[in-house]
Short mmCIF file of C-alpha atoms in Angstrom, two decimals:
data_model
loop_
_atom_site.label_atom_id
_atom_site.label_comp_id
_atom_site.label_asym_id
_atom_site.label_seq_id
_atom_site.Cartn_x
_atom_site.Cartn_y
_atom_site.Cartn_z
CA MET A 914 29.20 42.97 23.93
CA LYS A 915 25.46 42.26 23.84
CA THR A 916 23.97 40.21 26.41
CA ARG A 917 23.61 37.46 24.25
CA TRP A 918 27.09 37.13 23.27
CA ARG A 919 28.14 37.02 26.61
CA ILE A 920 25.71 34.09 27.42
CA PHE A 921 26.94 32.29 24.63
CA ALA A 922 30.44 32.84 25.71
CA ALA A 923 29.82 31.66 29.38
CA LEU A 924 27.82 28.43 27.74
CA ALA A 925 30.31 27.74 25.42
CA ALA A 926 33.29 27.87 28.23
CA MET A 927 31.07 25.05 29.91
CA PHE A 928 30.41 23.11 26.98
CA LEU A 929 34.15 23.34 26.47
CA LEU A 930 35.05 21.24 29.55
CA GLY A 931 32.10 18.94 28.87
CA PHE A 932 33.86 17.81 25.58
CA PHE A 933 37.36 17.70 27.33
CA TYR A 934 35.55 15.09 29.91
CA ARG A 935 33.99 13.48 27.20
CA VAL A 936 37.29 12.39 25.16
CA SER A 937 40.00 12.87 27.78
CA MET A 938 40.25 9.04 28.13
CA ALA A 939 42.07 8.84 24.96
CA VAL A 940 45.04 10.06 25.57
CA SER A 941 45.31 9.30 29.40
CA ALA A 942 44.06 5.63 28.76
CA ASP A 943 47.29 4.45 29.04
CA ALA A 944 48.30 6.24 32.42
CA ILE A 945 45.11 5.68 34.00
CA SER A 946 44.86 1.38 33.04
CA ARG A 947 48.37 1.40 34.78
CA ASP A 948 47.77 2.96 37.47
CA LEU A 949 44.20 1.30 38.51
CA GLY A 950 45.31 -1.76 36.59
CA LEU A 951 42.60 -1.76 33.90
CA SER A 952 41.99 -4.56 31.31
CA ALA A 953 40.62 -3.48 27.95
CA ALA A 954 37.15 -4.22 28.65
CA GLU A 955 37.40 -2.18 31.85
CA LEU A 956 38.35 0.81 30.34
CA GLY A 957 35.82 0.28 27.97
CA VAL A 958 33.08 0.60 30.54
CA LEU A 959 35.24 3.32 32.40
CA SER A 960 34.94 5.57 29.27
CA GLY A 961 31.32 4.23 28.06
CA ILE A 962 29.62 4.90 31.58
CA PHE A 963 30.22 8.64 30.79
CA PHE A 964 28.05 8.33 27.85
CA TYR A 965 25.27 5.92 29.41
CA ALA A 966 24.99 8.34 32.23
CA PHE A 967 24.96 11.18 29.83
CA ALA A 968 22.48 9.14 27.71
CA ILE A 969 20.16 8.18 30.78
CA MET A 970 20.17 11.81 31.62
CA GLN A 971 18.39 12.87 28.34
CA ILE A 972 14.96 11.12 29.22
CA PRO A 973 13.80 13.51 32.02
CA LEU A 974 15.86 16.60 30.73
CA GLY A 975 13.73 17.69 27.93
CA PRO A 976 10.59 18.13 29.39
CA LEU A 977 12.44 19.53 32.39
CA LEU A 978 13.98 21.99 30.13
CA ASP A 979 10.92 22.99 28.30
CA ARG A 980 8.75 23.84 31.60
CA PHE A 981 11.92 25.44 33.90
CA GLY A 982 14.32 26.67 31.45
CA GLY A 983 17.71 25.97 31.11
CA ARG A 984 19.75 28.22 33.61
CA ARG A 985 19.16 26.62 36.84
CA ILE A 986 19.87 23.05 35.42
CA ILE A 987 22.66 23.77 33.75
CA VAL A 988 24.06 25.04 37.12
CA LEU A 989 22.99 22.62 39.17
CA LEU A 990 24.54 19.88 36.93
CA GLY A 991 27.83 22.01 36.80
CA VAL A 992 28.45 21.11 40.79
CA VAL A 993 27.61 17.65 39.91
CA THR A 994 30.21 18.18 37.28
CA THR A 995 32.68 19.47 39.27
CA CYS A 996 31.98 16.53 42.12
CA GLY A 997 32.28 14.23 39.55
CA SER A 998 35.75 15.69 38.34
CA LEU A 999 37.29 15.35 41.89
CA THR A 1000 35.84 11.53 42.64
CA PHE A 1001 37.61 10.91 39.35
CA ALA A 1002 40.96 12.78 40.32
CA LEU A 1003 40.76 11.29 43.75
CA ALA A 1004 40.08 7.65 42.77
CA HIS A 1005 42.27 5.01 44.18
CA ASN A 1006 40.45 2.04 42.28
CA TYR A 1007 38.43 0.74 39.68
CA HIS A 1008 34.94 1.35 41.37
CA MET A 1009 35.57 5.14 42.54
CA ALA A 1010 37.01 6.48 38.98
CA LEU A 1011 33.54 4.54 37.74
CA ALA A 1012 31.72 6.51 40.03
CA GLY A 1013 33.50 9.88 39.06
CA ARG A 1014 33.12 9.50 35.48
CA MET A 1015 29.30 8.44 35.92
CA LEU A 1016 28.83 11.62 37.68
CA LEU A 1017 30.73 13.38 35.15
CA GLY A 1018 28.31 12.33 32.51
CA MET A 1019 25.40 13.24 34.57
CA GLY A 1020 26.90 16.71 35.35
CA THR A 1021 27.46 17.50 31.72
CA ALA A 1022 24.39 15.94 30.17
CA CYS A 1023 22.14 19.31 30.10
CA VAL A 1024 24.88 22.00 28.59
CA LEU A 1025 24.48 21.67 25.03
CA MET A 1026 20.52 20.80 25.14
CA GLY A 1027 20.29 23.71 27.81
CA SER A 1028 21.86 25.96 26.06
CA PHE A 1029 20.22 25.25 22.50
CA LYS A 1030 16.60 25.90 24.75
CA ILE A 1031 18.26 29.33 25.72
CA PHE A 1032 19.23 30.04 21.91
CA THR A 1033 15.87 29.58 20.94
CA HIS A 1034 14.76 32.57 23.15
CA TRP A 1035 17.97 34.69 22.23
CA PHE A 1036 18.51 33.81 18.42
CA THR A 1037 16.20 33.89 15.47
CA ARG A 1038 15.10 30.70 13.59
CA THR A 1039 17.53 31.95 10.67
CA GLU A 1040 20.37 32.14 13.18
CA PHE A 1041 19.95 28.96 14.81
CA THR A 1042 21.72 26.52 12.56
CA THR A 1043 24.39 29.12 12.25
CA ILE A 1044 24.72 29.18 16.23
CA SER A 1045 24.45 25.73 16.69
CA GLY A 1046 27.88 25.39 14.66
CA TYR A 1047 29.53 28.05 16.59
CA MET A 1048 28.63 26.17 20.04
CA VAL A 1049 29.82 22.68 18.65
CA ALA A 1050 32.83 24.60 17.35
CA ALA A 1051 33.41 26.09 20.86
CA GLY A 1052 33.08 22.68 22.47
CA ASN A 1053 35.41 21.09 20.40
CA LEU A 1054 37.92 23.51 21.40
CA GLY A 1055 37.45 21.12 24.53
CA ASN A 1056 38.47 18.15 22.34
CA LEU A 1057 41.96 20.03 21.11
CA THR A 1058 42.76 20.44 24.97
CA ALA A 1059 42.07 16.77 25.11
CA THR A 1060 44.62 15.36 22.91
CA ALA A 1061 47.91 16.80 22.56
CA PRO A 1062 48.02 19.31 25.58
CA LEU A 1063 46.47 16.78 27.98
CA ALA A 1064 49.04 14.02 26.76
CA GLN A 1065 51.58 16.57 27.51
CA ALA A 1066 49.78 17.60 30.77
CA VAL A 1067 49.54 13.83 32.22
CA GLU A 1068 53.21 13.47 31.34
CA ASN A 1069 54.50 16.19 33.02
CA PHE A 1070 52.13 16.38 36.14
CA GLY A 1071 50.49 13.13 35.95
CA TRP A 1072 46.52 12.55 35.14
CA ARG A 1073 45.14 12.69 38.99
CA HIS A 1074 47.17 16.42 39.23
CA THR A 1075 46.09 17.31 36.02
CA PHE A 1076 41.96 16.58 36.68
CA LEU A 1077 42.55 18.12 39.86
CA ALA A 1078 43.28 21.66 38.20
CA VAL A 1079 40.43 20.74 35.76
CA SER A 1080 37.90 20.61 38.87
CA LEU A 1081 38.77 23.98 40.03
CA LEU A 1082 38.13 25.53 36.59
CA GLN A 1083 35.00 24.00 36.00
CA PHE A 1084 33.87 25.47 39.50
CA ILE A 1085 34.96 28.87 38.38
CA ILE A 1086 32.71 28.36 34.88
CA THR A 1087 29.98 27.22 36.83
CA LEU A 1088 30.07 30.44 38.71
CA ILE A 1089 30.27 32.49 35.96
CA VAL A 1090 27.12 30.94 34.34
CA PHE A 1091 25.40 31.36 37.25
CA MET A 1092 26.33 35.29 37.34
CA VAL A 1093 25.81 36.00 33.44
CA VAL A 1094 23.29 33.29 31.93
CA ARG A 1095 19.30 34.34 31.49
CA ASP A 1096 16.89 32.15 30.35
CA SER A 1097 15.54 34.98 27.84
CA PRO A 1098 15.55 38.38 27.26
CA ASP A 1099 13.16 40.91 28.70
CA LEU A 1100 11.53 41.59 24.93
CA ALA A 1101 12.15 38.57 22.89
CA THR A 1102 13.70 38.94 19.20
CA GLU A 1103 10.24 36.48 18.10
CA PRO A 1104 7.62 37.10 20.40
CA SER A 1105 5.47 34.15 19.50
CA GLU A 1106 8.78 31.83 20.29
CA SER A 1107 10.09 33.29 23.10
CA THR A 1108 6.78 33.35 25.39
CA ASP A 1109 6.06 30.09 24.46
CA ARG A 1110 6.00 28.09 27.24
CA CYS A 1111 5.37 23.97 27.91
CA ASP A 1112 2.64 23.90 29.86
CA ALA A 1113 1.23 20.61 29.01
CA GLY A 1114 1.58 17.16 31.11
CA ILE A 1115 5.22 15.59 31.11
CA LEU A 1116 4.50 13.04 28.54
CA LEU A 1117 2.58 14.49 25.76
CA PRO A 1118 5.93 16.36 24.45
CA TRP A 1119 7.28 12.71 24.05
CA ARG A 1120 4.26 11.17 22.92
CA SER A 1121 4.33 13.88 19.97
CA ILE A 1122 7.92 13.32 19.20
CA ILE A 1123 7.85 9.39 19.12
CA PHE A 1124 4.91 8.91 16.70
CA THR A 1125 6.93 11.46 14.08
CA ARG A 1126 8.89 8.96 11.67
CA GLN A 1127 11.49 11.67 10.74
CA PHE A 1128 12.04 11.33 14.53
CA TRP A 1129 13.68 7.48 14.22
CA TYR A 1130 15.43 8.30 11.17
CA ILE A 1131 17.24 11.13 12.74
CA SER A 1132 17.87 9.48 15.69
CA LEU A 1133 19.69 6.18 14.12
CA LEU A 1134 21.72 8.84 12.10
CA ALA A 1135 22.56 9.92 15.66
CA PHE A 1136 23.56 6.65 16.90
CA PHE A 1137 25.86 5.79 14.01
CA TRP A 1138 27.70 9.19 13.18
CA TYR A 1139 28.30 9.57 16.93
CA ALA A 1140 29.30 6.16 17.52
CA ASN A 1141 32.09 6.34 14.38
CA TYR A 1142 33.09 10.10 15.66
CA MET A 1143 33.65 9.33 19.44
CA VAL A 1144 35.03 6.04 18.99
CA LEU A 1145 38.10 7.21 17.18
CA LEU A 1146 38.58 10.63 19.12
CA ALA A 1147 37.26 9.38 22.40
CA LEU A 1148 38.94 5.96 23.22
CA TRP A 1149 40.12 3.43 20.46
CA GLY A 1150 41.61 6.06 18.21
CA GLY A 1151 44.65 6.49 20.71
CA PRO A 1152 45.42 3.09 21.51
CA TYR A 1153 44.76 2.06 17.74
CA LEU A 1154 46.99 4.44 16.71
CA ILE A 1155 49.92 3.57 19.11
CA ASP A 1156 49.56 -0.61 18.82
CA ALA A 1157 48.40 -0.34 15.00
CA ALA A 1158 50.47 2.32 13.67
CA ASP A 1159 53.19 2.22 16.05
CA LEU A 1160 52.87 5.84 17.39
CA THR A 1161 54.04 7.02 20.70
CA ASN A 1162 51.24 8.73 23.47
CA THR A 1163 52.16 12.09 22.23
CA GLN A 1164 51.97 11.72 18.85
CA SER A 1165 48.45 9.68 18.77
CA GLY A 1166 47.28 12.79 20.84
CA THR A 1167 48.09 14.94 18.00
CA MET A 1168 46.70 12.73 15.23
CA LEU A 1169 43.62 13.13 17.32
CA LEU A 1170 43.82 17.02 17.30
CA PHE A 1171 43.49 16.99 13.92
CA ILE A 1172 40.27 15.68 14.31
CA SER A 1173 39.25 18.29 16.57
CA LEU A 1174 40.41 20.91 14.45
CA GLY A 1175 38.46 19.41 11.20
CA PHE A 1176 35.17 19.43 13.14
CA ILE A 1177 35.59 22.79 14.54
CA THR A 1178 36.73 24.44 10.83
CA GLY A 1179 33.43 22.45 9.54
CA SER A 1180 31.08 23.55 12.31
CA LEU A 1181 32.01 27.18 11.36
CA CYS A 1182 31.07 26.67 8.14
CA LEU A 1183 27.96 24.57 8.33
CA GLY A 1184 25.35 27.50 8.17
CA THR A 1185 27.18 29.02 4.64
CA VAL A 1186 27.65 24.97 3.20
CA VAL A 1187 23.74 24.31 3.81
CA ALA A 1188 22.62 27.54 2.27
CA ARG A 1189 24.88 27.78 -0.63
CA LEU A 1190 26.02 24.45 -1.62
CA PHE A 1191 23.56 21.98 -0.90
CA GLY A 1192 20.42 23.95 -0.14
CA SER A 1193 18.89 21.59 2.49
CA LEU A 1194 19.95 19.97 5.66
CA GLN A 1195 19.27 16.40 4.52
CA LYS A 1196 21.49 16.76 1.58
CA THR A 1197 24.37 17.88 3.87
CA ILE A 1198 24.18 15.34 6.55
CA LEU A 1199 24.09 12.56 4.16
CA THR A 1200 27.00 13.92 1.72
CA GLY A 1201 29.12 14.68 5.06
CA GLN A 1202 28.28 11.10 6.39
CA ALA A 1203 29.27 9.20 3.45
CA ILE A 1204 32.62 10.80 3.15
CA LEU A 1205 33.12 10.02 7.21
CA LEU A 1206 32.28 6.65 6.23
CA ALA A 1207 35.10 6.49 3.71
CA GLY A 1208 37.24 7.62 5.77
CA MET A 1209 36.73 5.34 8.40
CA LEU A 1210 37.46 2.30 6.15
CA ALA A 1211 40.88 3.35 6.28
CA MET A 1212 40.92 2.50 10.16
CA LEU A 1213 40.56 -1.41 8.65
CA GLY A 1214 44.14 -1.64 7.78
CA PRO A 1215 45.32 1.08 5.09
CA ALA A 1216 45.87 3.71 7.75
CA GLU A 1217 48.31 1.81 9.45
CA SER A 1218 50.38 2.13 6.13
CA PHE A 1219 50.20 6.04 5.79
CA SER A 1220 52.85 8.69 6.19
CA ARG A 1221 52.43 10.71 9.10
CA PRO A 1222 51.26 13.88 7.02
CA THR A 1223 48.75 11.62 5.09
CA LEU A 1224 47.55 10.42 8.21
CA ALA A 1225 47.02 13.78 9.86
CA VAL A 1226 45.07 14.41 6.63
CA LEU A 1227 43.10 11.84 6.95
CA PHE A 1228 41.91 12.87 10.41
CA PHE A 1229 41.66 16.24 9.37
CA MET A 1230 38.84 15.04 6.81
CA ILE A 1231 37.37 12.72 9.05
CA GLY A 1232 36.89 15.54 11.60
CA LEU A 1233 35.65 18.02 8.82
CA VAL A 1234 33.03 15.87 7.31
CA SER A 1235 31.81 14.58 10.91
CA SER A 1236 30.66 17.99 11.56
CA SER A 1237 27.73 17.43 9.27
CA GLY A 1238 26.07 15.55 12.16
CA VAL A 1239 25.63 18.75 14.26
CA LEU A 1240 22.66 19.27 11.65
CA ILE A 1241 20.96 16.73 13.60
CA TYR A 1242 19.81 19.63 16.26
CA PRO A 1243 18.10 21.52 13.57
CA LEU A 1244 16.61 18.84 11.71
CA ALA A 1245 15.02 17.97 15.18
CA ARG A 1246 14.28 21.39 16.27
CA GLU A 1247 11.74 21.41 13.12
CA ILE A 1248 9.83 18.07 13.48
CA VAL A 1249 8.13 19.57 16.22
CA PRO A 1250 6.02 22.74 17.69
CA HIS A 1251 8.70 25.54 19.61
CA ARG A 1252 7.24 24.50 22.81
CA TYR A 1253 8.63 21.00 22.28
CA ALA A 1254 12.16 21.91 20.99
CA ALA A 1255 14.34 20.77 23.79
CA THR A 1256 12.43 17.42 24.25
CA ALA A 1257 13.10 16.92 20.78
CA MET A 1258 16.54 17.50 20.77
CA THR A 1259 17.05 15.81 24.00
CA SER A 1260 15.66 12.45 22.60
CA VAL A 1261 17.80 12.52 19.55
CA ASN A 1262 20.73 13.12 21.92
CA PHE A 1263 19.57 9.94 23.98
CA PHE A 1264 20.45 7.94 20.85
CA LEU A 1265 23.60 9.90 19.95
CA LEU A 1266 25.17 9.25 23.46
CA MET A 1267 23.95 5.57 23.40
CA GLY A 1268 25.45 5.05 20.00
CA ALA A 1269 28.93 6.27 21.77
CA ALA A 1270 28.52 4.29 25.02
CA VAL A 1271 27.13 1.03 23.18
CA THR A 1272 29.51 0.65 20.53
CA GLN A 1273 32.64 1.74 22.82
CA HIS A 1274 31.72 -0.87 25.40
CA ILE A 1275 31.57 -3.29 22.59
CA MET A 1276 34.72 -2.41 20.66
CA GLY A 1277 36.33 -3.06 24.37
CA MET A 1278 34.76 -6.60 25.04
CA TYR A 1279 35.74 -7.33 21.34
CA ILE A 1280 39.09 -5.93 21.67
CA GLY A 1281 39.80 -7.20 25.15
CA SER A 1282 39.29 -11.31 23.94
CA PHE A 1283 42.50 -10.83 22.16
CA ALA A 1284 46.05 -11.63 24.10
CA ARG A 1285 47.60 -8.36 24.63
CA THR A 1286 51.26 -8.55 24.03
CA ALA A 1287 54.21 -6.38 25.43
CA HIS A 1288 53.46 -4.44 22.06
CA GLY A 1289 49.72 -4.17 22.93
CA TYR A 1290 46.77 -5.73 21.22
CA PRO A 1291 47.23 -7.11 17.73
CA ARG A 1292 45.75 -5.18 14.82
CA GLU A 1293 43.70 -7.64 13.72
CA ALA A 1294 41.37 -6.74 17.20
CA TYR A 1295 41.32 -3.41 16.27
CA HIS A 1296 39.99 -4.26 12.37
CA GLY A 1297 37.40 -6.13 13.49
CA ALA A 1298 35.93 -3.79 16.45
CA PHE A 1299 35.57 -1.17 13.86
CA LEU A 1300 33.56 -2.71 11.78
CA LEU A 1301 30.54 -2.49 14.39
CA PRO A 1302 30.51 1.73 13.46
CA ILE A 1303 31.27 1.06 10.46
CA PHE A 1304 28.67 -1.07 8.99
CA GLY A 1305 26.20 0.62 11.31
CA LEU A 1306 26.62 3.82 9.62
CA ALA A 1307 26.72 2.26 6.09
CA THR A 1308 23.35 0.65 6.77
CA THR A 1309 21.95 4.09 8.32
CA LEU A 1310 22.71 5.90 5.20
CA VAL A 1311 21.29 3.44 3.09
CA LEU A 1312 17.96 3.27 4.95
CA CYS A 1313 17.79 7.54 4.86
CA GLY A 1314 18.73 7.68 1.30
CA MET A 1315 16.14 5.36 0.14
CA SER A 1316 13.56 7.42 2.73
CA ASP A 1317 10.93 9.52 0.95
CA ASN A 1318 10.24 10.54 4.17
CA PHE A 1319 13.52 11.74 5.38
CA ARG A 1320 14.45 13.42 2.46
CA ARG A 1321 11.16 15.29 2.32
CA GLN A 1322 11.38 16.98 5.93
CA SER A 1323 10.94 20.69 6.64
CA THR A 1324 14.26 22.47 6.18
CA GLY A 1325 12.75 25.59 7.38
CA GLY A 1326 15.95 26.24 10.04
CA THR A 1327 18.04 26.98 7.28
CA GLN A 1328 15.88 29.37 5.57
#
């Protein structure tokens, strides 16, 4: 195996666990809330704090990656992730669980962006869109493990023992990354790129990015794309299917698994779809997000009357077209000089994670304002809550679709 693919495999394994933590609340929420006595609002904060911590870490992360490289920071934060997983597994009250989730968010914040920074030295520009899709596909295997398999593990062993086992796995993978990963090859494929270092002041990359108009379109799209994807997969999809569609916890986990399967399938095909079907990153992402919007509209009521096979097809389709959102990273990479690539991608990632955190939090407060019965929260609570990410994505698509500036953006990463 070539060195760069060993590096990819190690980082992909680390990213897989990061995705597991990110969405693990959806199928374990019921057990955790019963054990710790949590309300819907507290559950929303417990899930959302991961995304808040993850998002805030993006602010210093980009310049640090551009200056110091990815390996050291990924390993350091891998240790933080291990501590967070242990803290969460051993939590006996809400605040300790909150601290654990916060450490998990901080610790996993660097994996994807740090990997992308490393990949800019090991893979060419023409390979970057494809390798981005492969990386996210690998990460979404973590989504798979956090659906039906996690639901089964929680049912058989309890959520605490499950997360203790994951903590051990996290430590082992962090050690592997330390031993295997290197920031750059001795002789780069593209010398002009791999030897380009960020020696400017720490504020200069941000100054270059925030005055680029395309950055704000990409960030807005990232915010509402990920909000729609994560509110369904990471937290409220499970309770919605249980309370509104009358599924069991295991059945809801299986349905969420179809989202992950769809996302993985789409991620593996991204490079081909961009090159052969649409010809540009912008057309691909706007088309995919428009179909995602149509699928999310079913959460306003129609999905509850669907048969199980139809619901599975719907969730697979939602995952499939959601994968188009991954293209925000090559889009962000193309709007700035190569030496600022990590800062551009982490800045967009900040808005992406804030979309998930803020939306989950607000939805939790709204759902919690309804009286909970023995059968859970009423369907109307979920219908009203889902309006927030749906309306936001619809507005964003109109703005991006009408913007000549967004549609004219360079697509050099796909050439």
